Short mmCIF file of N, CA and C in Angstrom, two decimals:
data_model
loop_
_atom_site.label_atom_id
_atom_site.label_comp_id
_atom_site.label_asym_id
_atom_site.label_seq_id
_atom_site.Cartn_x
_atom_site.Cartn_y
_atom_site.Cartn_z
N UNK A 154 93.66 217.72 38.95
CA UNK A 154 93.70 216.34 38.55
C UNK A 154 95.11 215.82 38.73
N UNK A 155 95.21 214.69 39.45
CA UNK A 155 96.55 214.12 39.67
C UNK A 155 96.77 212.99 38.68
N UNK A 156 97.97 212.95 38.22
CA UNK A 156 98.32 211.89 37.27
C UNK A 156 98.73 210.64 38.03
N UNK A 157 98.28 209.53 37.52
CA UNK A 157 98.69 208.25 38.10
C UNK A 157 100.07 207.92 37.54
N UNK A 158 101.00 207.61 38.43
CA UNK A 158 102.33 207.30 37.91
C UNK A 158 102.28 206.04 37.05
N UNK A 159 103.01 206.10 35.98
CA UNK A 159 103.03 204.94 35.09
C UNK A 159 103.88 203.83 35.73
N UNK A 160 103.51 202.60 35.45
CA UNK A 160 104.27 201.49 36.04
C UNK A 160 105.70 201.51 35.49
N UNK A 161 106.62 201.02 36.28
CA UNK A 161 108.00 201.00 35.78
C UNK A 161 108.09 200.13 34.53
N UNK A 162 108.97 200.52 33.66
CA UNK A 162 109.15 199.76 32.42
C UNK A 162 109.67 198.37 32.75
N UNK A 163 109.18 197.41 32.02
CA UNK A 163 109.68 196.04 32.21
C UNK A 163 111.15 196.00 31.82
N UNK A 164 111.94 195.22 32.55
CA UNK A 164 113.37 195.17 32.20
C UNK A 164 113.56 194.57 30.82
N UNK A 165 114.55 195.08 30.16
CA UNK A 165 114.89 194.58 28.83
C UNK A 165 115.85 193.40 29.00
N UNK A 166 115.92 192.55 28.01
CA UNK A 166 116.83 191.41 28.06
C UNK A 166 118.25 191.85 28.36
N UNK A 167 118.67 192.95 27.77
CA UNK A 167 120.04 193.44 27.98
C UNK A 167 120.28 193.94 29.40
N UNK A 168 119.23 194.09 30.20
CA UNK A 168 119.37 194.50 31.60
C UNK A 168 119.67 193.33 32.55
N UNK A 169 119.50 192.12 32.07
CA UNK A 169 119.67 190.95 32.92
C UNK A 169 121.13 190.52 32.96
N UNK A 170 121.69 190.48 34.17
CA UNK A 170 123.07 190.00 34.34
C UNK A 170 123.18 188.54 33.88
N UNK A 171 122.15 187.74 34.18
CA UNK A 171 122.19 186.33 33.79
C UNK A 171 122.33 186.19 32.27
N UNK A 172 121.66 187.08 31.52
CA UNK A 172 121.78 187.01 30.06
C UNK A 172 123.17 187.48 29.61
N UNK A 173 123.72 188.47 30.27
CA UNK A 173 125.07 188.93 29.93
C UNK A 173 126.08 187.80 30.13
N UNK A 174 125.96 187.08 31.25
CA UNK A 174 126.88 185.97 31.53
C UNK A 174 126.65 184.85 30.52
N UNK A 175 125.40 184.50 30.28
CA UNK A 175 125.05 183.45 29.32
C UNK A 175 125.58 183.76 27.93
N UNK A 176 125.33 184.97 27.45
CA UNK A 176 125.76 185.32 26.10
C UNK A 176 127.28 185.47 26.01
N UNK A 177 127.92 185.91 27.10
CA UNK A 177 129.39 185.96 27.12
C UNK A 177 129.96 184.54 27.03
N UNK A 178 129.31 183.60 27.70
CA UNK A 178 129.73 182.20 27.62
C UNK A 178 129.62 181.69 26.18
N UNK A 179 128.53 182.03 25.52
CA UNK A 179 128.37 181.63 24.12
C UNK A 179 129.45 182.26 23.24
N UNK A 180 129.76 183.52 23.50
CA UNK A 180 130.79 184.22 22.73
C UNK A 180 132.16 183.57 22.96
N UNK A 181 132.44 183.19 24.20
CA UNK A 181 133.70 182.47 24.47
C UNK A 181 133.73 181.16 23.70
N UNK A 182 132.62 180.46 23.69
CA UNK A 182 132.55 179.20 22.95
C UNK A 182 132.86 179.39 21.48
N UNK A 183 132.32 180.44 20.89
CA UNK A 183 132.61 180.74 19.47
C UNK A 183 134.07 181.09 19.25
N UNK A 184 134.65 181.84 20.19
CA UNK A 184 136.06 182.23 20.06
C UNK A 184 136.98 181.02 20.22
N UNK A 185 136.64 180.11 21.10
CA UNK A 185 137.44 178.92 21.32
C UNK A 185 137.27 177.87 20.22
N UNK A 186 136.13 177.87 19.54
CA UNK A 186 135.79 176.80 18.60
C UNK A 186 136.88 176.49 17.58
N UNK A 187 137.43 177.46 16.85
CA UNK A 187 138.45 177.10 15.86
C UNK A 187 139.72 176.51 16.51
N UNK A 188 140.05 176.99 17.68
CA UNK A 188 141.23 176.49 18.39
C UNK A 188 140.99 175.04 18.80
N UNK A 189 139.83 174.78 19.40
CA UNK A 189 139.53 173.44 19.89
C UNK A 189 139.23 172.48 18.76
N UNK A 190 138.62 172.98 17.69
CA UNK A 190 138.40 172.12 16.51
C UNK A 190 139.73 171.61 15.97
N UNK A 191 140.74 172.48 15.96
CA UNK A 191 142.07 172.07 15.49
C UNK A 191 142.67 171.00 16.39
N UNK A 192 142.30 171.02 17.67
CA UNK A 192 142.80 170.01 18.62
C UNK A 192 141.91 168.76 18.63
N UNK A 193 140.72 168.87 18.04
CA UNK A 193 139.80 167.74 17.99
C UNK A 193 139.06 167.50 19.29
N UNK A 194 138.86 168.57 20.08
CA UNK A 194 138.15 168.42 21.36
C UNK A 194 137.10 169.51 21.50
N UNK A 195 136.20 169.30 22.46
CA UNK A 195 135.15 170.27 22.75
C UNK A 195 135.59 171.18 23.89
N UNK A 196 134.81 172.22 24.15
CA UNK A 196 135.13 173.13 25.25
C UNK A 196 135.08 172.40 26.60
N UNK A 197 134.08 171.55 26.80
CA UNK A 197 133.99 170.82 28.07
C UNK A 197 135.20 169.89 28.23
N UNK A 198 135.60 169.23 27.16
CA UNK A 198 136.80 168.41 27.22
C UNK A 198 138.03 169.27 27.55
N UNK A 199 138.08 170.47 26.98
CA UNK A 199 139.19 171.38 27.23
C UNK A 199 139.28 171.77 28.70
N UNK A 200 138.16 172.13 29.32
CA UNK A 200 138.23 172.56 30.72
C UNK A 200 138.60 171.40 31.64
N UNK A 201 138.23 170.18 31.26
CA UNK A 201 138.66 169.01 32.03
C UNK A 201 140.18 168.89 31.97
N UNK A 202 140.73 169.05 30.79
CA UNK A 202 142.19 168.97 30.62
C UNK A 202 142.88 170.08 31.42
N UNK A 203 142.34 171.29 31.35
CA UNK A 203 142.92 172.41 32.10
C UNK A 203 142.88 172.12 33.60
N UNK A 204 141.76 171.57 34.09
CA UNK A 204 141.65 171.24 35.52
C UNK A 204 142.67 170.18 35.90
N UNK A 205 142.97 169.26 35.01
CA UNK A 205 143.97 168.23 35.29
C UNK A 205 145.39 168.77 35.19
N UNK A 206 145.62 169.80 34.38
CA UNK A 206 146.94 170.45 34.41
C UNK A 206 147.17 171.05 35.78
N UNK A 207 146.12 171.67 36.30
CA UNK A 207 146.20 172.33 37.61
C UNK A 207 146.46 171.32 38.72
N UNK A 208 145.76 170.18 38.66
CA UNK A 208 145.92 169.13 39.67
C UNK A 208 145.66 167.79 39.00
N UNK A 209 146.74 167.11 38.66
CA UNK A 209 146.63 165.81 38.01
C UNK A 209 146.27 164.75 39.05
N UNK A 210 145.86 163.60 38.59
CA UNK A 210 145.54 162.47 39.48
C UNK A 210 144.41 162.81 40.45
N UNK A 211 143.31 163.28 39.91
CA UNK A 211 142.12 163.61 40.71
C UNK A 211 141.11 162.48 40.61
N UNK A 212 140.27 162.37 41.63
CA UNK A 212 139.16 161.43 41.53
C UNK A 212 138.11 162.04 40.61
N UNK A 213 137.29 161.18 40.05
CA UNK A 213 136.19 161.65 39.21
C UNK A 213 135.29 162.59 40.03
N UNK A 214 135.05 162.24 41.28
CA UNK A 214 134.19 163.06 42.14
C UNK A 214 134.75 164.46 42.36
N UNK A 215 136.04 164.55 42.68
CA UNK A 215 136.62 165.88 42.93
C UNK A 215 136.69 166.70 41.65
N UNK A 216 136.94 166.04 40.53
CA UNK A 216 136.96 166.74 39.25
C UNK A 216 135.56 167.27 38.91
N UNK A 217 134.56 166.46 39.14
CA UNK A 217 133.18 166.88 38.91
C UNK A 217 132.78 168.07 39.77
N UNK A 218 133.18 168.06 41.04
CA UNK A 218 132.90 169.19 41.93
C UNK A 218 133.55 170.46 41.42
N UNK A 219 134.79 170.36 41.03
CA UNK A 219 135.54 171.52 40.56
C UNK A 219 134.90 172.12 39.31
N UNK A 220 134.37 171.25 38.44
CA UNK A 220 133.83 171.70 37.15
C UNK A 220 132.31 171.86 37.15
N UNK A 221 131.68 171.60 38.30
CA UNK A 221 130.22 171.71 38.42
C UNK A 221 129.52 170.74 37.46
N UNK A 222 130.08 169.53 37.34
CA UNK A 222 129.52 168.50 36.47
C UNK A 222 129.17 167.27 37.30
N UNK A 223 128.02 166.70 37.01
CA UNK A 223 127.61 165.46 37.67
C UNK A 223 128.38 164.30 37.07
N UNK A 224 128.54 163.24 37.84
CA UNK A 224 129.29 162.07 37.39
C UNK A 224 128.72 161.48 36.10
N UNK A 225 127.39 161.46 35.98
CA UNK A 225 126.77 160.88 34.77
C UNK A 225 127.02 161.74 33.53
N UNK A 226 127.37 163.00 33.70
CA UNK A 226 127.75 163.86 32.58
C UNK A 226 129.25 163.74 32.33
N UNK A 227 130.01 163.69 33.40
CA UNK A 227 131.47 163.69 33.31
C UNK A 227 132.03 162.39 32.75
N UNK A 228 131.51 161.26 33.18
CA UNK A 228 132.08 159.96 32.80
C UNK A 228 132.15 159.74 31.29
N UNK A 229 131.09 160.01 30.51
CA UNK A 229 131.22 159.81 29.06
C UNK A 229 132.28 160.73 28.42
N UNK A 230 132.43 161.93 28.97
CA UNK A 230 133.44 162.86 28.44
C UNK A 230 134.83 162.33 28.76
N UNK A 231 135.01 161.80 29.96
CA UNK A 231 136.30 161.22 30.33
C UNK A 231 136.62 160.01 29.45
N UNK A 232 135.61 159.19 29.18
CA UNK A 232 135.82 158.03 28.30
C UNK A 232 136.27 158.47 26.91
N UNK A 233 135.66 159.53 26.40
CA UNK A 233 136.04 160.05 25.08
C UNK A 233 137.48 160.56 25.09
N UNK A 234 137.84 161.33 26.14
CA UNK A 234 139.21 161.84 26.24
C UNK A 234 140.21 160.70 26.39
N UNK A 235 139.79 159.64 27.06
CA UNK A 235 140.66 158.47 27.19
C UNK A 235 140.85 157.80 25.84
N UNK A 236 139.77 157.69 25.06
CA UNK A 236 139.88 157.08 23.72
C UNK A 236 140.73 157.92 22.78
N UNK A 237 140.79 159.24 23.03
CA UNK A 237 141.64 160.12 22.23
C UNK A 237 143.10 160.09 22.69
N UNK A 238 143.35 159.43 23.81
CA UNK A 238 144.71 159.29 24.31
C UNK A 238 145.18 160.43 25.20
N UNK A 239 144.25 161.27 25.68
CA UNK A 239 144.64 162.44 26.48
C UNK A 239 144.65 162.18 27.98
N UNK A 240 143.94 161.15 28.42
CA UNK A 240 143.95 160.84 29.85
C UNK A 240 143.74 159.36 30.04
N UNK A 241 143.97 158.94 31.29
CA UNK A 241 143.69 157.56 31.66
C UNK A 241 142.93 157.56 32.98
N UNK A 242 142.11 156.53 33.12
CA UNK A 242 141.34 156.34 34.35
C UNK A 242 141.76 155.02 34.96
N UNK A 243 141.89 155.02 36.28
CA UNK A 243 142.23 153.78 36.97
C UNK A 243 141.60 153.79 38.36
N UNK A 244 141.34 152.62 38.88
CA UNK A 244 140.79 152.48 40.22
C UNK A 244 141.87 152.87 41.23
N UNK A 245 141.43 153.55 42.28
CA UNK A 245 142.34 153.90 43.38
C UNK A 245 142.64 152.62 44.16
N UNK A 246 143.91 152.21 44.24
CA UNK A 246 144.22 150.96 44.94
C UNK A 246 143.83 151.00 46.42
N UNK A 247 143.80 152.18 47.03
CA UNK A 247 143.44 152.27 48.45
C UNK A 247 141.92 152.32 48.67
N UNK A 248 141.16 152.60 47.60
CA UNK A 248 139.69 152.62 47.68
C UNK A 248 139.15 152.32 46.29
N UNK A 249 138.85 151.07 46.04
CA UNK A 249 138.42 150.61 44.71
C UNK A 249 137.17 151.31 44.20
N UNK A 250 136.42 151.98 45.09
CA UNK A 250 135.22 152.70 44.64
C UNK A 250 135.57 153.97 43.90
N UNK A 251 136.77 154.48 44.13
CA UNK A 251 137.20 155.75 43.53
C UNK A 251 137.94 155.48 42.22
N UNK A 252 137.69 156.36 41.23
CA UNK A 252 138.41 156.31 39.96
C UNK A 252 139.30 157.55 39.89
N UNK A 253 140.58 157.32 39.63
CA UNK A 253 141.56 158.40 39.52
C UNK A 253 141.75 158.73 38.04
N UNK A 254 141.75 160.03 37.75
CA UNK A 254 141.92 160.50 36.37
C UNK A 254 143.27 161.20 36.28
N UNK A 255 144.05 160.83 35.26
CA UNK A 255 145.38 161.39 35.06
C UNK A 255 145.59 161.71 33.59
N UNK A 256 146.31 162.79 33.34
CA UNK A 256 146.66 163.13 31.97
C UNK A 256 147.79 162.24 31.47
N UNK A 257 147.74 161.91 30.20
CA UNK A 257 148.86 161.23 29.54
C UNK A 257 149.83 162.31 29.04
N UNK A 258 150.92 161.87 28.45
CA UNK A 258 151.85 162.84 27.86
C UNK A 258 151.15 163.66 26.78
N UNK A 259 150.29 163.01 25.99
CA UNK A 259 149.55 163.74 24.94
C UNK A 259 148.64 164.79 25.56
N UNK A 260 148.01 164.47 26.67
CA UNK A 260 147.16 165.44 27.36
C UNK A 260 147.98 166.60 27.91
N UNK A 261 149.14 166.31 28.46
CA UNK A 261 150.02 167.36 28.95
C UNK A 261 150.48 168.26 27.80
N UNK A 262 150.72 167.67 26.64
CA UNK A 262 151.23 168.43 25.49
C UNK A 262 150.20 169.41 24.93
N UNK A 263 148.92 169.19 25.22
CA UNK A 263 147.89 170.11 24.72
C UNK A 263 148.06 171.51 25.30
N UNK A 264 148.76 171.62 26.42
CA UNK A 264 148.95 172.93 27.06
C UNK A 264 149.56 173.93 26.08
N UNK A 265 150.58 173.51 25.39
CA UNK A 265 151.23 174.42 24.44
C UNK A 265 150.36 174.72 23.22
N UNK A 266 149.59 173.73 22.79
CA UNK A 266 148.77 173.90 21.59
C UNK A 266 147.50 174.69 21.84
N UNK A 267 146.93 174.58 23.03
CA UNK A 267 145.62 175.16 23.28
C UNK A 267 145.61 176.48 24.00
N UNK A 268 146.68 176.80 24.71
CA UNK A 268 146.69 178.06 25.47
C UNK A 268 146.69 179.23 24.51
N UNK A 269 145.73 180.14 24.67
CA UNK A 269 145.57 181.24 23.72
C UNK A 269 145.50 182.58 24.43
N UNK A 270 146.66 183.23 24.64
CA UNK A 270 146.61 184.57 25.24
C UNK A 270 145.87 185.56 24.35
N UNK A 271 145.70 185.21 23.07
CA UNK A 271 144.96 186.11 22.18
C UNK A 271 143.50 186.24 22.60
N UNK A 272 142.96 185.21 23.25
CA UNK A 272 141.57 185.30 23.71
C UNK A 272 141.44 186.24 24.89
N UNK A 273 142.45 186.33 25.71
CA UNK A 273 142.45 187.31 26.80
C UNK A 273 142.45 188.70 26.17
N UNK A 274 143.31 188.90 25.19
CA UNK A 274 143.39 190.20 24.50
C UNK A 274 142.08 190.51 23.78
N UNK A 275 141.46 189.48 23.22
CA UNK A 275 140.22 189.67 22.45
C UNK A 275 139.07 190.19 23.31
N UNK A 276 139.15 190.02 24.63
CA UNK A 276 138.09 190.54 25.50
C UNK A 276 138.10 192.06 25.53
N UNK A 277 139.22 192.67 25.15
CA UNK A 277 139.32 194.12 25.19
C UNK A 277 139.58 194.67 26.58
N UNK A 278 139.84 193.79 27.53
CA UNK A 278 140.10 194.21 28.91
C UNK A 278 141.60 194.31 29.17
N UNK A 279 141.98 195.32 29.91
CA UNK A 279 143.35 195.42 30.38
C UNK A 279 143.59 194.27 31.35
N UNK A 280 144.83 193.82 31.51
CA UNK A 280 145.09 192.67 32.40
C UNK A 280 144.50 192.82 33.80
N UNK A 281 144.60 193.99 34.39
CA UNK A 281 144.05 194.17 35.74
C UNK A 281 142.53 194.14 35.72
N UNK A 282 141.90 194.64 34.64
CA UNK A 282 140.45 194.58 34.52
C UNK A 282 139.98 193.15 34.27
N UNK A 283 140.74 192.41 33.47
CA UNK A 283 140.40 191.02 33.19
C UNK A 283 140.35 190.23 34.50
N UNK A 284 141.38 190.38 35.33
CA UNK A 284 141.43 189.67 36.61
C UNK A 284 140.27 190.10 37.51
N UNK A 285 139.96 191.38 37.54
CA UNK A 285 138.88 191.88 38.38
C UNK A 285 137.53 191.34 37.93
N UNK A 286 137.26 191.37 36.64
CA UNK A 286 135.99 190.87 36.11
C UNK A 286 135.86 189.37 36.40
N UNK A 287 136.94 188.63 36.19
CA UNK A 287 136.92 187.19 36.46
C UNK A 287 136.58 186.94 37.93
N UNK A 288 137.19 187.69 38.83
CA UNK A 288 136.93 187.53 40.26
C UNK A 288 135.49 187.90 40.61
N UNK A 289 134.95 188.91 39.97
CA UNK A 289 133.56 189.31 40.25
C UNK A 289 132.57 188.27 39.73
N UNK A 290 132.84 187.69 38.57
CA UNK A 290 131.96 186.64 38.05
C UNK A 290 131.99 185.43 38.99
N UNK A 291 133.17 185.08 39.48
CA UNK A 291 133.29 183.97 40.44
C UNK A 291 132.51 184.30 41.71
N UNK A 292 132.58 185.54 42.17
CA UNK A 292 131.84 185.94 43.37
C UNK A 292 130.33 185.80 43.14
N UNK A 293 129.86 186.23 41.99
CA UNK A 293 128.43 186.10 41.65
C UNK A 293 128.04 184.62 41.65
N UNK A 294 128.85 183.79 40.98
CA UNK A 294 128.57 182.35 40.93
C UNK A 294 128.50 181.75 42.33
N UNK A 295 129.51 182.04 43.15
CA UNK A 295 129.56 181.47 44.50
C UNK A 295 128.39 181.95 45.35
N UNK A 296 128.00 183.21 45.23
CA UNK A 296 126.85 183.73 45.97
C UNK A 296 125.56 183.03 45.54
N UNK A 297 125.41 182.82 44.23
CA UNK A 297 124.22 182.12 43.74
C UNK A 297 124.17 180.68 44.23
N UNK A 298 125.31 180.01 44.22
CA UNK A 298 125.36 178.62 44.71
C UNK A 298 125.02 178.57 46.21
N UNK A 299 125.52 179.53 46.96
CA UNK A 299 125.22 179.61 48.39
C UNK A 299 123.72 179.85 48.60
N UNK A 300 123.13 180.72 47.78
CA UNK A 300 121.70 181.00 47.87
C UNK A 300 120.88 179.72 47.62
N UNK A 301 121.24 178.98 46.59
CA UNK A 301 120.51 177.75 46.26
C UNK A 301 120.65 176.74 47.40
N UNK A 302 121.85 176.63 47.93
CA UNK A 302 122.10 175.68 49.02
C UNK A 302 121.30 176.04 50.27
N UNK A 303 121.21 177.35 50.55
CA UNK A 303 120.51 177.81 51.75
C UNK A 303 118.99 177.81 51.59
N UNK A 304 118.51 177.77 50.37
CA UNK A 304 117.06 177.86 50.12
C UNK A 304 116.34 176.58 50.46
#
């Protein structure tokens, strides 16, 4: 009598890379929350400010591309940051259809208040491992975006 092989076990939630990335994102949000609450901003507002530190005076479109945010999601967040005094929006004089986003002095000053090397340490990764993991996550993201685009 031959035994019928049993079907492979269904994958567990903890086996899914997508869940690991999703839950790590939630954990980062929890770790950032007290820092950002003290600054009076959200995580999405924070990454917008960080992107503008990297390259100030960006169009709304280029900022949205960089952050993977649609204009209809980004614009209300930019308006809120403008009302808080962290950035300003103005029409591009060479192309009135474009809106340029720039940090104010208050937005620039958040760099010192919000940068938290303790969160890098809190990951438990050595500096070289931290950089490697970050690069691998970016590679996964870029491959998935390429897959969606090609599909």
